[in-house]
Amino acid sequence: MLKVRDLVVAYGGIEALKGISLDVPDGKIVTLIGANGAGKSTLLRSIIGLVKVKSGSVEYNGDTLTGLNSQQIVSKGLTLVPEGRRVFPNLTVLENLRIGAYMRKDEEGIAADIKRIYEIFPRLEERNWQMAGTLSGGEQQMLALGRALMSRPKLMMMDEPSLGLAPLVIKEIFNIIRSINENGTTVLLVEQNANMALKVAHHAYVLETGRIMMEGSGKELLENEEIKEAYLGKKKK
Amino acid sequence: MEIFQAITNMTAVGLAQHMVNGISLGSLYALIAIGYTMVYGILLMINFAHADIVMMACYFALFGITTFHIPWYLTFVLTIALTALLGVTIERAAYRPLRDAPKNSVLISAIGASFLLENLATYVFTGRPLHFPDIPFLSSMISVGGVQIQAICLFIPIVTVICLTVLLHIVNHTKTGMAMRAVSKDYEIARVMGVNIDNIISITFAIGSSLAAIGAIMWGIRYPGITPYLGVMPGLKCFIAAVIGGIGNIKGAVIGGFILGLGEILIVAFFPQFSGYRDAFAFLMLIWILFYKPTGLLGEKTTEKV
Ligand SMILES: Nc1ncnc2c1ncn2[C@@H]1O[C@H](COP(=O)(O)OP(=O)(O)O)[C@@H](O)[C@H]1O
Ligand SMILES: [Mg+2]
């Protein structure tokens, strides 16, 4: 279980997160929706140790993560699929997967996982030796997911995986997110695409300018009138 | 027309002589240029102290042999190790504390490190040129097919090719090399992958400085007058070589090094009247490349794919 308590993060005096608390129970998909600039990426980046925390705490299975560096945090079983995918453009597809397993030493397990990921994403296997920078947006997103899976994460955080992708590809990505979760990985999903995110999520939080404004099950929020109006593009009746 | 006349006036032996000189100098430039390009690739900064690392390596080798009477081959190994350590130390002391600072601060720190080394060397070793010791066989003149050359000239290109091969293997086919390439593109995400970027940066400085040391030792044998400022001009040219090849690109730096080394020697050979301008050649090449291909010969276009 990931526990975030009263987390405050500031960029040069301006608070992007103003005291966030949330829980991500093991085995679940928890989503965090919110408009552009709400602080979603900041939350994920501070959990993984890329952004300094001003106050508050992050705990994972009883271990305090605040104050640790990314390497230490990742070694506890967390990973991040970053916003904008950020595959290494100058590494081949295969190398991008291999670097996902950078902390692992079990060569056989790594080889088996690469095989498994190529089964999930056959299009990546066809492009095995291609530089990742030459892939399409959808392929890069698949590679970013595959790269994150290579660390055998217990908790996978994803930052807007549907951003800029075609509807069909988005559907595919969400199916994969669901199956990743069914295989036992906990997911913390950040999305602007509230409709899709709320449909897959067990539990959801709504973030507005650095504060959590609402929470509930995915289903509850999907039916909530305010959410419908603000995030699902539907008018109140 | 003039150039044809110049070539026809030159004997085959003379031409061979100049080619040997040019290839040797080009190889040395290449070895030093690699250090600039690797550091730039990973930290996006010009390591001004690199030129002085070359100079320090010359002194390490000189004193190892003359003052400490260590056998020359052992001295060379020690010199490489010591120079690598120096490069890593400079990074730790002068660049790492500024990792999150603006790039200009790091550049200024690099200039500071460079001044410090030059002044320290002047203070400790004096500004008086010291003579790099003669190395058995390598320093002597030999005759190859009627061409009189210094024996080291036969080894310089060979050593360079070996170094380059080993380096490209490390960068392209090892886990550390993969991490180096990843860090150079996106150090944040490299961190998220569990890469210790400080380690990778240290390794980069160690490799760049080792190659500089190998270049410096051969430089000392070839041009034995050692002064605290001996690195400045070659350093500048090697940086230009790295830019010409496409900064950040290892093969580019090597190609740039050869262009400048060969070009400089051949211009003097064919146009002795311009020999006073031999140092200007590198700068002309720099202006030319910045004009026609600002990213350098092998530089990549910076296109972001969405
Ligand atoms: N590196 C940064 N420096 C300064 N301000 C930042 C930085 N990153 C994000 N911000 C600001 O923090 C707020 C939250 O940004 P972000 O976490 O990226 O939001 P979201 O991911 O929800 O779109 C925004 O107002 C943004 O401008
Ligand atoms: Mg964001």
Coordinates of C-alpha atoms and ligand atoms in Angstrom, one line a residue:
Chain A
M1 CA 0.0 0.0 0.0
L2 CA 1.2 3.4 -1.0
K3 CA 0.3 6.1 1.5
V4 CA 0.7 9.8 0.7
R5 CA 0.1 12.2 3.6
D6 CA -0.2 16.0 3.6
L7 CA 2.3 16.2 0.7
V8 CA 3.4 19.7 -0.1
V9 CA 5.7 20.4 -3.1
A10 CA 6.7 23.9 -4.2
Y11 CA 8.6 25.2 -7.2
G12 CA 10.4 28.3 -6.0
G13 CA 7.9 29.4 -3.5
I14 CA 4.8 28.5 -5.5
E15 CA 3.1 25.5 -4.1
A16 CA 2.1 23.0 -6.8
L17 CA 0.8 20.5 -4.3
K18 CA -0.9 22.0 -1.2
G19 CA -1.2 19.0 1.1
I20 CA -2.2 15.9 -0.7
S21 CA -3.2 12.7 1.0
L22 CA -4.1 9.5 -0.9
D23 CA -3.9 5.7 -0.7
V24 CA -3.1 3.2 -3.3
P25 CA -4.0 -0.2 -2.0
D26 CA -2.1 -3.3 -3.3
G27 CA -3.6 -4.9 -6.4
K28 CA -5.8 -2.0 -7.3
I29 CA -6.0 0.6 -10.1
V30 CA -6.2 4.0 -8.5
T31 CA -6.6 7.0 -10.8
L32 CA -6.0 10.7 -10.3
I33 CA -7.8 13.0 -12.7
G34 CA -7.4 16.7 -13.1
A35 CA -7.0 19.4 -15.6
N36 CA -3.7 20.6 -17.0
G37 CA -1.6 22.2 -14.4
A38 CA -3.4 20.6 -11.5
G39 CA -0.2 19.0 -10.2
K40 CA -0.7 15.4 -11.3
S41 CA 2.8 15.0 -12.8
T42 CA 4.3 16.8 -9.8
L43 CA 2.7 14.2 -7.5
L44 CA 4.1 11.3 -9.5
R45 CA 7.5 12.9 -9.9
S46 CA 7.8 13.6 -6.2
I47 CA 6.8 10.0 -5.3
I48 CA 9.6 8.6 -7.5
G49 CA 12.1 11.1 -6.1
L50 CA 12.6 13.5 -9.1
V51 CA 11.2 16.4 -7.2
K52 CA 12.0 17.5 -3.7
V53 CA 9.2 17.4 -1.2
K54 CA 8.7 20.4 1.1
S55 CA 6.7 18.7 3.7
G56 CA 4.5 15.6 4.2
S57 CA 5.3 12.0 3.7
V58 CA 5.2 9.2 1.2
E59 CA 5.2 5.6 2.6
Y60 CA 5.3 2.4 0.7
N61 CA 4.6 -0.9 2.6
G62 CA 5.8 0.8 5.7
D63 CA 9.0 2.2 4.3
T64 CA 9.3 6.0 4.1
L65 CA 10.2 7.1 0.6
T66 CA 10.5 10.8 1.2
G67 CA 14.2 11.7 1.3
L68 CA 15.3 8.7 -0.7
N69 CA 16.8 9.1 -4.2
S70 CA 15.1 7.6 -7.3
Q71 CA 17.4 4.7 -7.4
Q72 CA 16.5 3.7 -3.9
I73 CA 12.8 4.2 -4.5
V74 CA 12.8 2.2 -7.7
S75 CA 14.6 -0.6 -5.9
K76 CA 11.5 -0.9 -3.6
G77 CA 9.4 -1.9 -6.5
L78 CA 8.0 1.4 -7.8
T79 CA 8.3 2.7 -11.4
L80 CA 7.1 5.5 -13.5
V81 CA 5.9 5.7 -17.1
P82 CA 6.5 9.3 -17.6
E83 CA 4.4 11.9 -19.3
G84 CA 5.3 12.2 -22.9
R85 CA 6.7 8.6 -22.8
R86 CA 10.3 9.7 -22.9
V87 CA 11.7 6.5 -24.3
F88 CA 15.5 6.9 -25.0
P89 CA 15.4 7.9 -28.7
N90 CA 19.1 7.0 -29.2
L91 CA 18.7 3.5 -27.8
T92 CA 17.2 0.6 -29.8
V93 CA 13.9 -0.8 -28.8
L94 CA 15.6 -3.8 -27.2
E95 CA 18.0 -1.5 -25.3
N96 CA 15.1 0.5 -24.0
L97 CA 13.7 -2.7 -22.6
R98 CA 17.1 -3.8 -21.2
I99 CA 17.6 -0.5 -19.5
G100 CA 14.2 -1.0 -17.8
A101 CA 15.9 -4.0 -16.2
Y102 CA 19.0 -2.1 -15.2
M103 CA 18.8 -3.0 -11.5
R104 CA 18.3 -6.7 -12.2
K105 CA 21.0 -9.2 -12.4
D106 CA 19.0 -12.4 -13.4
E107 CA 19.9 -12.6 -17.1
E108 CA 17.6 -15.5 -17.7
G109 CA 14.6 -13.8 -16.1
I110 CA 15.4 -10.6 -18.1
A111 CA 15.4 -12.6 -21.4
A112 CA 12.1 -14.3 -20.4
D113 CA 10.5 -10.9 -19.6
I114 CA 11.7 -9.4 -22.9
K115 CA 10.0 -12.4 -24.7
R116 CA 6.9 -11.9 -22.7
I117 CA 6.8 -8.2 -23.5
Y118 CA 7.2 -8.9 -27.2
E119 CA 4.2 -11.2 -26.9
I120 CA 2.1 -8.4 -25.5
F121 CA 3.5 -5.9 -28.0
P122 CA 4.3 -7.8 -31.2
R123 CA 4.9 -4.5 -33.0
L124 CA 7.8 -3.8 -30.8
E125 CA 9.5 -7.1 -31.6
E126 CA 9.3 -6.3 -35.3
R127 CA 11.2 -3.1 -34.5
N128 CA 13.7 -4.7 -32.1
W129 CA 16.7 -3.1 -33.6
Q130 CA 15.2 0.2 -34.6
M131 CA 16.1 3.4 -32.7
A132 CA 13.2 4.2 -30.3
G133 CA 13.2 7.7 -31.6
T134 CA 11.9 6.5 -35.0
L135 CA 8.8 4.8 -33.5
S136 CA 5.3 6.3 -33.8
G137 CA 3.7 7.8 -30.7
G138 CA 1.6 4.7 -29.9
E139 CA 4.6 2.4 -30.3
Q140 CA 6.7 4.7 -28.1
Q141 CA 3.9 4.5 -25.4
M142 CA 4.0 0.7 -25.7
L143 CA 7.7 0.7 -25.3
A144 CA 7.5 3.0 -22.3
L145 CA 5.1 0.5 -20.7
G146 CA 7.3 -2.4 -21.6
R147 CA 10.3 -0.7 -20.3
A148 CA 8.6 0.0 -17.0
L149 CA 7.4 -3.7 -16.8
M150 CA 11.0 -4.8 -17.2
S151 CA 11.8 -3.8 -13.6
R152 CA 9.1 -6.2 -12.5
P153 CA 7.4 -3.4 -10.5
K154 CA 5.0 -3.9 -7.7
L155 CA 3.5 -0.4 -8.2
M156 CA 3.4 1.1 -11.6
M157 CA 2.7 4.8 -11.9
M158 CA 1.6 6.1 -15.3
D159 CA 1.4 9.8 -16.3
E160 CA -1.1 10.4 -19.0
P161 CA -0.4 7.3 -21.1
S162 CA -3.2 8.2 -23.5
L163 CA -1.8 11.7 -24.3
G164 CA -1.8 12.5 -28.0
L165 CA -2.7 9.0 -29.2
A166 CA -5.4 7.9 -31.6
P167 CA -8.7 6.6 -30.1
L168 CA -8.0 3.0 -31.2
V169 CA -4.5 3.1 -29.7
I170 CA -5.9 4.6 -26.5
K171 CA -8.3 1.6 -26.2
E172 CA -5.4 -0.8 -26.7
I173 CA -3.3 1.0 -24.0
F174 CA -6.1 0.9 -21.5
N175 CA -6.7 -2.8 -22.2
I176 CA -3.1 -3.4 -21.5
I177 CA -3.2 -1.4 -18.3
R178 CA -6.1 -3.5 -17.1
S179 CA -4.2 -6.7 -17.9
I180 CA -1.0 -5.5 -16.2
N181 CA -3.2 -5.0 -13.1
E182 CA -4.8 -8.4 -13.4
N183 CA -1.4 -9.9 -13.4
G184 CA -0.8 -8.5 -9.9
T185 CA 0.7 -5.0 -10.5
T186 CA -0.8 -2.1 -8.6
V187 CA -1.4 0.9 -10.8
L188 CA -1.5 4.6 -10.0
L189 CA -2.8 6.2 -13.2
V190 CA -2.8 9.9 -13.9
E191 CA -5.1 11.0 -16.7
Q192 CA -6.8 13.9 -18.3
N193 CA -8.9 11.4 -20.2
A194 CA -11.3 11.1 -17.2
N195 CA -13.8 8.9 -19.0
M196 CA -11.4 6.1 -19.8
A197 CA -9.5 6.4 -16.5
L198 CA -12.6 6.2 -14.3
K199 CA -13.8 3.2 -16.2
V200 CA -10.8 1.1 -15.4
A201 CA -10.2 2.5 -11.9
H202 CA -11.2 0.9 -8.7
H203 CA -10.8 4.1 -6.9
A204 CA -10.3 7.7 -8.1
Y205 CA -9.2 11.1 -6.8
V206 CA -9.9 14.4 -8.4
L207 CA -7.1 16.9 -8.2
E208 CA -7.6 20.7 -8.7
T209 CA -4.8 23.2 -8.4
G210 CA -2.8 21.2 -5.9
R211 CA -5.7 19.9 -3.7
I212 CA -7.8 16.8 -3.7
M213 CA -11.4 17.9 -4.3
M214 CA -13.2 14.7 -4.4
E215 CA -12.7 10.9 -4.2
G216 CA -14.7 7.8 -4.7
S217 CA -14.9 4.6 -6.7
G218 CA -14.5 5.0 -10.4
K219 CA -18.2 4.3 -10.9
E220 CA -19.3 6.9 -8.4
L221 CA -17.3 9.6 -10.0
L222 CA -18.5 8.6 -13.5
E223 CA -22.0 9.3 -12.3
N224 CA -21.3 12.4 -10.3
E225 CA -22.9 15.4 -11.9
E226 CA -20.0 17.8 -11.2
I227 CA -17.5 15.4 -12.6
K228 CA -19.7 14.9 -15.6
E229 CA -19.8 18.6 -16.3
A230 CA -16.2 19.4 -15.5
Y231 CA -14.3 16.4 -16.8
L232 CA -16.5 14.3 -19.0
G233 CA -17.8 17.1 -21.2
K234 CA -21.4 16.4 -20.4
K235 CA -23.9 19.2 -19.5
K236 CA -26.0 19.0 -16.4
K237 CA -29.6 18.0 -17.1
Chain B
M1 CA 46.7 25.5 -60.1
E2 CA 49.1 26.4 -57.4
I3 CA 48.3 23.3 -55.5
F4 CA 49.0 21.0 -58.4
Q5 CA 52.3 22.6 -58.9
A6 CA 53.1 22.3 -55.3
I7 CA 52.2 18.6 -55.4
T8 CA 54.2 17.8 -58.5
N9 CA 57.2 19.7 -57.0
M10 CA 57.0 17.4 -54.0
T11 CA 58.8 14.1 -54.1
A12 CA 57.0 10.9 -53.0
V13 CA 59.2 10.7 -50.0
G14 CA 58.4 14.2 -49.0
L15 CA 54.6 13.6 -49.4
A16 CA 54.9 10.4 -47.3
Q17 CA 56.7 12.4 -44.7
H18 CA 53.9 14.9 -44.5
M19 CA 51.3 12.3 -44.4
V20 CA 52.9 10.5 -41.5
N21 CA 53.1 13.8 -39.6
G22 CA 49.6 14.7 -40.4
I23 CA 48.2 11.3 -39.5
S24 CA 50.1 11.3 -36.2
L25 CA 48.9 14.8 -35.3
G26 CA 45.4 13.9 -36.4
S27 CA 45.4 10.8 -34.2
L28 CA 46.6 12.8 -31.2
Y29 CA 43.9 15.4 -31.8
A30 CA 41.3 12.6 -32.1
L31 CA 42.3 11.1 -28.8
I32 CA 41.9 14.4 -27.0
A33 CA 38.8 15.5 -28.9
I34 CA 37.0 12.4 -27.7
G35 CA 37.1 13.6 -24.1
Y36 CA 35.5 16.9 -25.1
T37 CA 32.8 15.3 -27.0
M38 CA 32.0 12.7 -24.4
V39 CA 31.7 15.2 -21.6
Y40 CA 29.6 17.5 -23.7
G41 CA 27.4 14.6 -24.7
I42 CA 26.6 13.8 -21.1
L43 CA 26.8 17.2 -19.2
L44 CA 26.2 19.6 -22.1
M45 CA 29.2 21.6 -21.1
I46 CA 32.7 22.3 -22.5
N47 CA 35.2 20.9 -20.1
F48 CA 37.8 23.7 -20.4
A49 CA 40.0 21.8 -17.9
H50 CA 40.4 18.9 -20.4
A51 CA 43.3 20.7 -22.1
D52 CA 45.1 21.0 -18.8
I53 CA 44.4 17.4 -18.0
V54 CA 46.5 16.7 -21.1
M55 CA 49.3 19.0 -19.8
M56 CA 49.2 17.4 -16.3
A57 CA 49.5 13.9 -17.9
C58 CA 52.6 15.1 -19.7
Y59 CA 54.1 16.2 -16.3
F60 CA 53.0 12.9 -14.6
A61 CA 54.9 10.9 -17.2
L62 CA 57.9 13.2 -17.2
F63 CA 58.4 13.2 -13.4
G64 CA 57.6 9.5 -13.1
I65 CA 60.5 8.7 -15.4
T66 CA 63.0 11.4 -14.5
T67 CA 62.4 12.1 -10.8
F68 CA 61.0 8.8 -9.6
H69 CA 63.0 6.6 -12.0
I70 CA 60.0 4.4 -12.6
P71 CA 60.4 2.3 -15.7
W72 CA 58.8 4.1 -18.6
Y73 CA 56.2 1.5 -19.4
L74 CA 55.1 1.4 -15.8
T75 CA 55.1 5.2 -15.7
F76 CA 52.7 5.3 -18.6
V77 CA 50.3 3.0 -16.9
L78 CA 50.5 5.0 -13.7
T79 CA 50.1 8.2 -15.7
I80 CA 46.9 7.0 -17.3
A81 CA 45.5 5.9 -13.9
L82 CA 46.5 9.2 -12.2
T83 CA 45.1 11.3 -15.1
A84 CA 41.8 9.4 -14.9
L85 CA 41.7 10.1 -11.2
L86 CA 42.4 13.8 -11.8
G87 CA 39.6 14.0 -14.3
V88 CA 37.2 12.3 -12.0
T89 CA 38.3 14.6 -9.1
I90 CA 37.8 17.7 -11.1
E91 CA 34.3 16.6 -12.0
R92 CA 33.5 15.9 -8.3
A93 CA 35.0 19.1 -7.0
A94 CA 34.1 21.6 -9.6
Y95 CA 31.1 20.3 -11.6
R96 CA 29.1 18.0 -9.4
P97 CA 28.1 20.6 -6.8
L98 CA 26.7 22.6 -9.7
R99 CA 24.6 19.8 -11.2
D100 CA 21.4 21.7 -10.7
A101 CA 22.8 25.1 -11.3
P102 CA 22.5 27.0 -14.6
K103 CA 24.9 25.9 -17.4
N104 CA 26.8 29.2 -17.3
S105 CA 27.9 28.5 -13.7
V106 CA 29.3 25.2 -14.7
L107 CA 31.2 26.7 -17.6
I108 CA 32.7 29.3 -15.3
S109 CA 33.7 26.6 -12.9
A110 CA 35.3 24.8 -15.7
I111 CA 37.3 27.9 -16.7
G112 CA 38.3 28.2 -13.0
A113 CA 39.5 24.6 -12.9
S114 CA 41.5 25.2 -16.0
F115 CA 43.2 28.3 -14.6
L116 CA 43.8 26.6 -11.3
L117 CA 45.6 23.7 -13.1
E118 CA 47.7 26.0 -15.3
N119 CA 48.7 28.2 -12.4
L120 CA 49.4 25.3 -10.1
A121 CA 51.6 23.8 -12.8
T122 CA 53.4 27.0 -13.3
Y123 CA 54.0 27.4 -9.6
V124 CA 55.1 23.8 -8.9
F125 CA 56.9 22.9 -12.2
T126 CA 57.9 26.5 -13.2
G127 CA 57.1 27.9 -16.6
R128 CA 60.5 26.8 -17.9
P129 CA 60.0 24.1 -20.6
L130 CA 61.1 20.7 -19.4
H131 CA 62.3 18.0 -21.7
F132 CA 60.2 15.0 -22.0
P133 CA 62.5 12.0 -21.5
D134 CA 63.6 10.0 -24.5
I135 CA 61.9 6.7 -24.6
P136 CA 63.9 3.7 -25.9
F137 CA 63.2 3.1 -29.6
L138 CA 59.9 5.2 -29.6
S139 CA 61.7 8.5 -29.5
S140 CA 64.4 7.5 -32.1
M141 CA 64.3 8.2 -35.7
I142 CA 63.9 5.3 -38.1
S143 CA 63.9 4.9 -41.8
V144 CA 60.9 3.3 -43.4
G145 CA 61.2 3.0 -47.2
G146 CA 63.5 5.9 -47.3
V147 CA 61.2 8.1 -45.2
Q148 CA 62.8 9.3 -42.0
I149 CA 60.2 9.2 -39.2
Q150 CA 60.2 9.1 -35.4
A151 CA 59.3 5.5 -34.4
I152 CA 56.4 6.7 -32.2
C153 CA 54.6 7.9 -35.4
L154 CA 54.1 4.3 -36.4
F155 CA 52.4 3.6 -33.1
I156 CA 50.3 6.7 -32.7
P157 CA 47.7 5.7 -35.3
I158 CA 47.7 2.1 -34.1
V159 CA 47.2 3.0 -30.5
T160 CA 44.4 5.4 -31.6
V161 CA 42.6 2.8 -33.6
I162 CA 42.8 0.3 -30.7
C163 CA 41.5 3.0 -28.2
L164 CA 38.7 3.9 -30.5
T165 CA 37.7 0.3 -31.0
V166 CA 37.7 -0.5 -27.3
L167 CA 35.8 2.8 -26.6
L168 CA 33.1 2.1 -29.2
H169 CA 32.7 -1.4 -27.8
I170 CA 32.2 0.0 -24.3
V171 CA 29.7 2.6 -25.4
N172 CA 27.7 0.5 -27.8
H173 CA 27.8 -3.0 -26.4
T174 CA 28.1 -2.8 -22.6
K175 CA 25.5 -2.1 -19.9
T176 CA 27.6 0.9 -18.7
G177 CA 27.8 2.2 -22.3
M178 CA 24.0 1.9 -22.6
A179 CA 23.6 3.8 -19.4
M180 CA 26.0 6.5 -20.7
R181 CA 23.9 6.9 -23.8
A182 CA 20.7 7.0 -21.8
V183 CA 22.0 9.6 -19.4
S184 CA 23.2 11.8 -22.2
K185 CA 19.6 11.9 -23.6
D186 CA 17.5 12.0 -20.4
Y187 CA 19.1 11.8 -17.0
E188 CA 15.9 12.1 -15.1
I189 CA 14.4 9.0 -16.7
A190 CA 17.8 7.2 -16.5
R191 CA 17.5 7.8 -12.8
V192 CA 14.0 6.3 -12.7
M193 CA 15.5 3.2 -14.5
G194 CA 17.8 2.9 -11.5
V195 CA 20.9 4.3 -13.1
N196 CA 23.3 6.0 -10.7
I197 CA 24.0 9.0 -12.9
D198 CA 26.9 10.3 -10.7
N199 CA 28.7 7.0 -11.3
I200 CA 28.1 7.2 -15.0
I201 CA 29.4 10.7 -15.2
S202 CA 32.5 9.7 -13.2
I203 CA 33.1 6.8 -15.6
T204 CA 32.8 9.2 -18.5
F205 CA 35.4 11.5 -17.1
A206 CA 37.7 8.6 -16.3
I207 CA 37.5 7.3 -19.9
G208 CA 37.9 10.8 -21.4
S209 CA 40.9 11.6 -19.2
S210 CA 42.5 8.2 -19.8
L211 CA 42.4 8.8 -23.6
A212 CA 43.7 12.3 -23.0
A213 CA 46.6 10.7 -21.0
I214 CA 47.4 8.3 -23.8
G215 CA 47.4 11.1 -26.2
A216 CA 49.5 13.3 -23.9
I217 CA 52.2 10.6 -23.4
M218 CA 52.5 10.2 -27.2
W219 CA 52.4 14.0 -27.6
G220 CA 55.3 14.3 -25.1
I221 CA 57.4 11.8 -27.0
R222 CA 56.6 13.5 -30.3
Y223 CA 56.9 17.1 -29.1
P224 CA 59.1 16.9 -26.0
G225 CA 59.0 20.5 -24.8
I226 CA 56.7 20.4 -21.8
T227 CA 55.2 23.7 -20.4
P228 CA 52.2 24.4 -18.2
Y229 CA 50.4 26.0 -21.2
L230 CA 51.1 23.2 -23.7
G231 CA 47.5 22.0 -23.6
V232 CA 45.9 25.3 -24.5
M233 CA 46.3 25.4 -28.2
P234 CA 45.8 21.6 -28.9
G235 CA 42.9 21.8 -26.5
L236 CA 41.2 24.5 -28.4
K237 CA 41.8 22.7 -31.7
C238 CA 40.5 19.5 -30.3
F239 CA 37.4 21.2 -29.1
I240 CA 37.0 22.6 -32.6
A241 CA 37.5 19.1 -33.9
A242 CA 34.7 17.8 -31.7
V243 CA 32.4 20.6 -33.0
I244 CA 33.3 19.9 -36.6
G245 CA 32.5 16.2 -36.2
G246 CA 29.3 17.0 -34.4
I247 CA 29.7 17.6 -30.7
G248 CA 28.6 14.6 -28.6
N249 CA 29.5 12.2 -31.4
I250 CA 32.6 10.1 -30.7
K251 CA 33.3 9.1 -34.3
G252 CA 32.7 12.7 -35.3
A253 CA 35.4 13.8 -32.9
V254 CA 37.8 11.4 -34.4
I255 CA 37.0 12.5 -37.9
G256 CA 37.3 16.2 -36.9
G257 CA 40.7 15.4 -35.2
F258 CA 42.0 13.9 -38.4
I259 CA 40.7 16.7 -40.6
L260 CA 42.4 19.3 -38.4
G261 CA 45.7 17.4 -37.9
L262 CA 46.1 16.4 -41.5
G263 CA 44.9 19.7 -42.8
E264 CA 47.2 21.7 -40.6
I265 CA 50.3 19.7 -41.7
L266 CA 49.4 19.6 -45.4
I267 CA 48.8 23.3 -45.6
V268 CA 52.2 24.0 -44.2
A269 CA 53.6 21.4 -46.6
F270 CA 52.0 22.7 -49.7
F271 CA 52.0 26.4 -48.9
P272 CA 55.1 27.1 -46.8
Q273 CA 54.3 30.8 -47.2
F274 CA 51.2 30.3 -45.1
S275 CA 53.0 28.3 -42.3
G276 CA 52.6 31.3 -40.0
Y277 CA 48.9 30.7 -40.2
R278 CA 48.8 27.0 -39.4
D279 CA 46.9 27.6 -36.2
A280 CA 44.3 29.6 -38.1
F281 CA 43.3 26.6 -40.1
A282 CA 41.3 25.1 -37.3
F283 CA 39.4 28.3 -36.8
L284 CA 38.6 28.7 -40.5
M285 CA 37.3 25.1 -40.5
L286 CA 35.2 26.0 -37.5
I287 CA 33.7 29.1 -39.2
W288 CA 33.1 27.1 -42.3
I289 CA 31.3 24.2 -40.5
L290 CA 29.2 26.6 -38.4
F291 CA 28.1 28.2 -41.5
Y292 CA 27.3 25.2 -43.6
K293 CA 26.4 22.5 -41.1
P294 CA 26.0 23.9 -37.6
T295 CA 25.4 20.5 -36.1
G296 CA 28.7 19.2 -37.4
L297 CA 29.5 16.5 -39.9
L298 CA 28.0 13.6 -37.9
G299 CA 25.8 15.8 -35.6
E300 CA 22.2 14.8 -35.4
K301 CA 19.4 17.0 -36.3
T302 CA 17.4 17.8 -33.2
T303 CA 14.0 16.8 -34.3
E304 CA 11.5 15.8 -31.6
K305 CA 9.0 13.2 -32.6
V306 CA 5.6 13.6 -31.1
Ligands
LIG1 N1 9.7 22.4 -13.1 C1 8.8 23.3 -12.8 N2 9.1 24.5 -12.3 C2 8.2 25.4 -12.0 N3 6.9 25.2 -12.0 C3 6.5 23.9 -12.4 C4 7.4 22.9 -12.8 N4 6.7 21.8 -13.1 C5 5.4 22.1 -12.9 N5 5.3 23.4 -12.5 C6 4.0 24.1 -12.2 O1 3.3 23.3 -11.2 C7 2.0 23.2 -11.5 C8 1.6 21.7 -11.6 O2 2.2 21.2 -12.8 P1 2.1 19.7 -13.2 O3 2.4 18.9 -12.0 O4 2.9 19.5 -14.4 O5 0.5 19.6 -13.6 P2 -0.2 18.5 -14.4 O6 0.6 17.3 -14.6 O7 -1.5 18.2 -13.6 O8 -0.6 19.1 -15.7 C9 1.7 24.0 -12.7 O9 1.3 25.3 -12.3 C10 3.1 24.1 -13.4 O10 3.2 25.3 -14.1
MG2 MG 1.3 16.4 -16.3

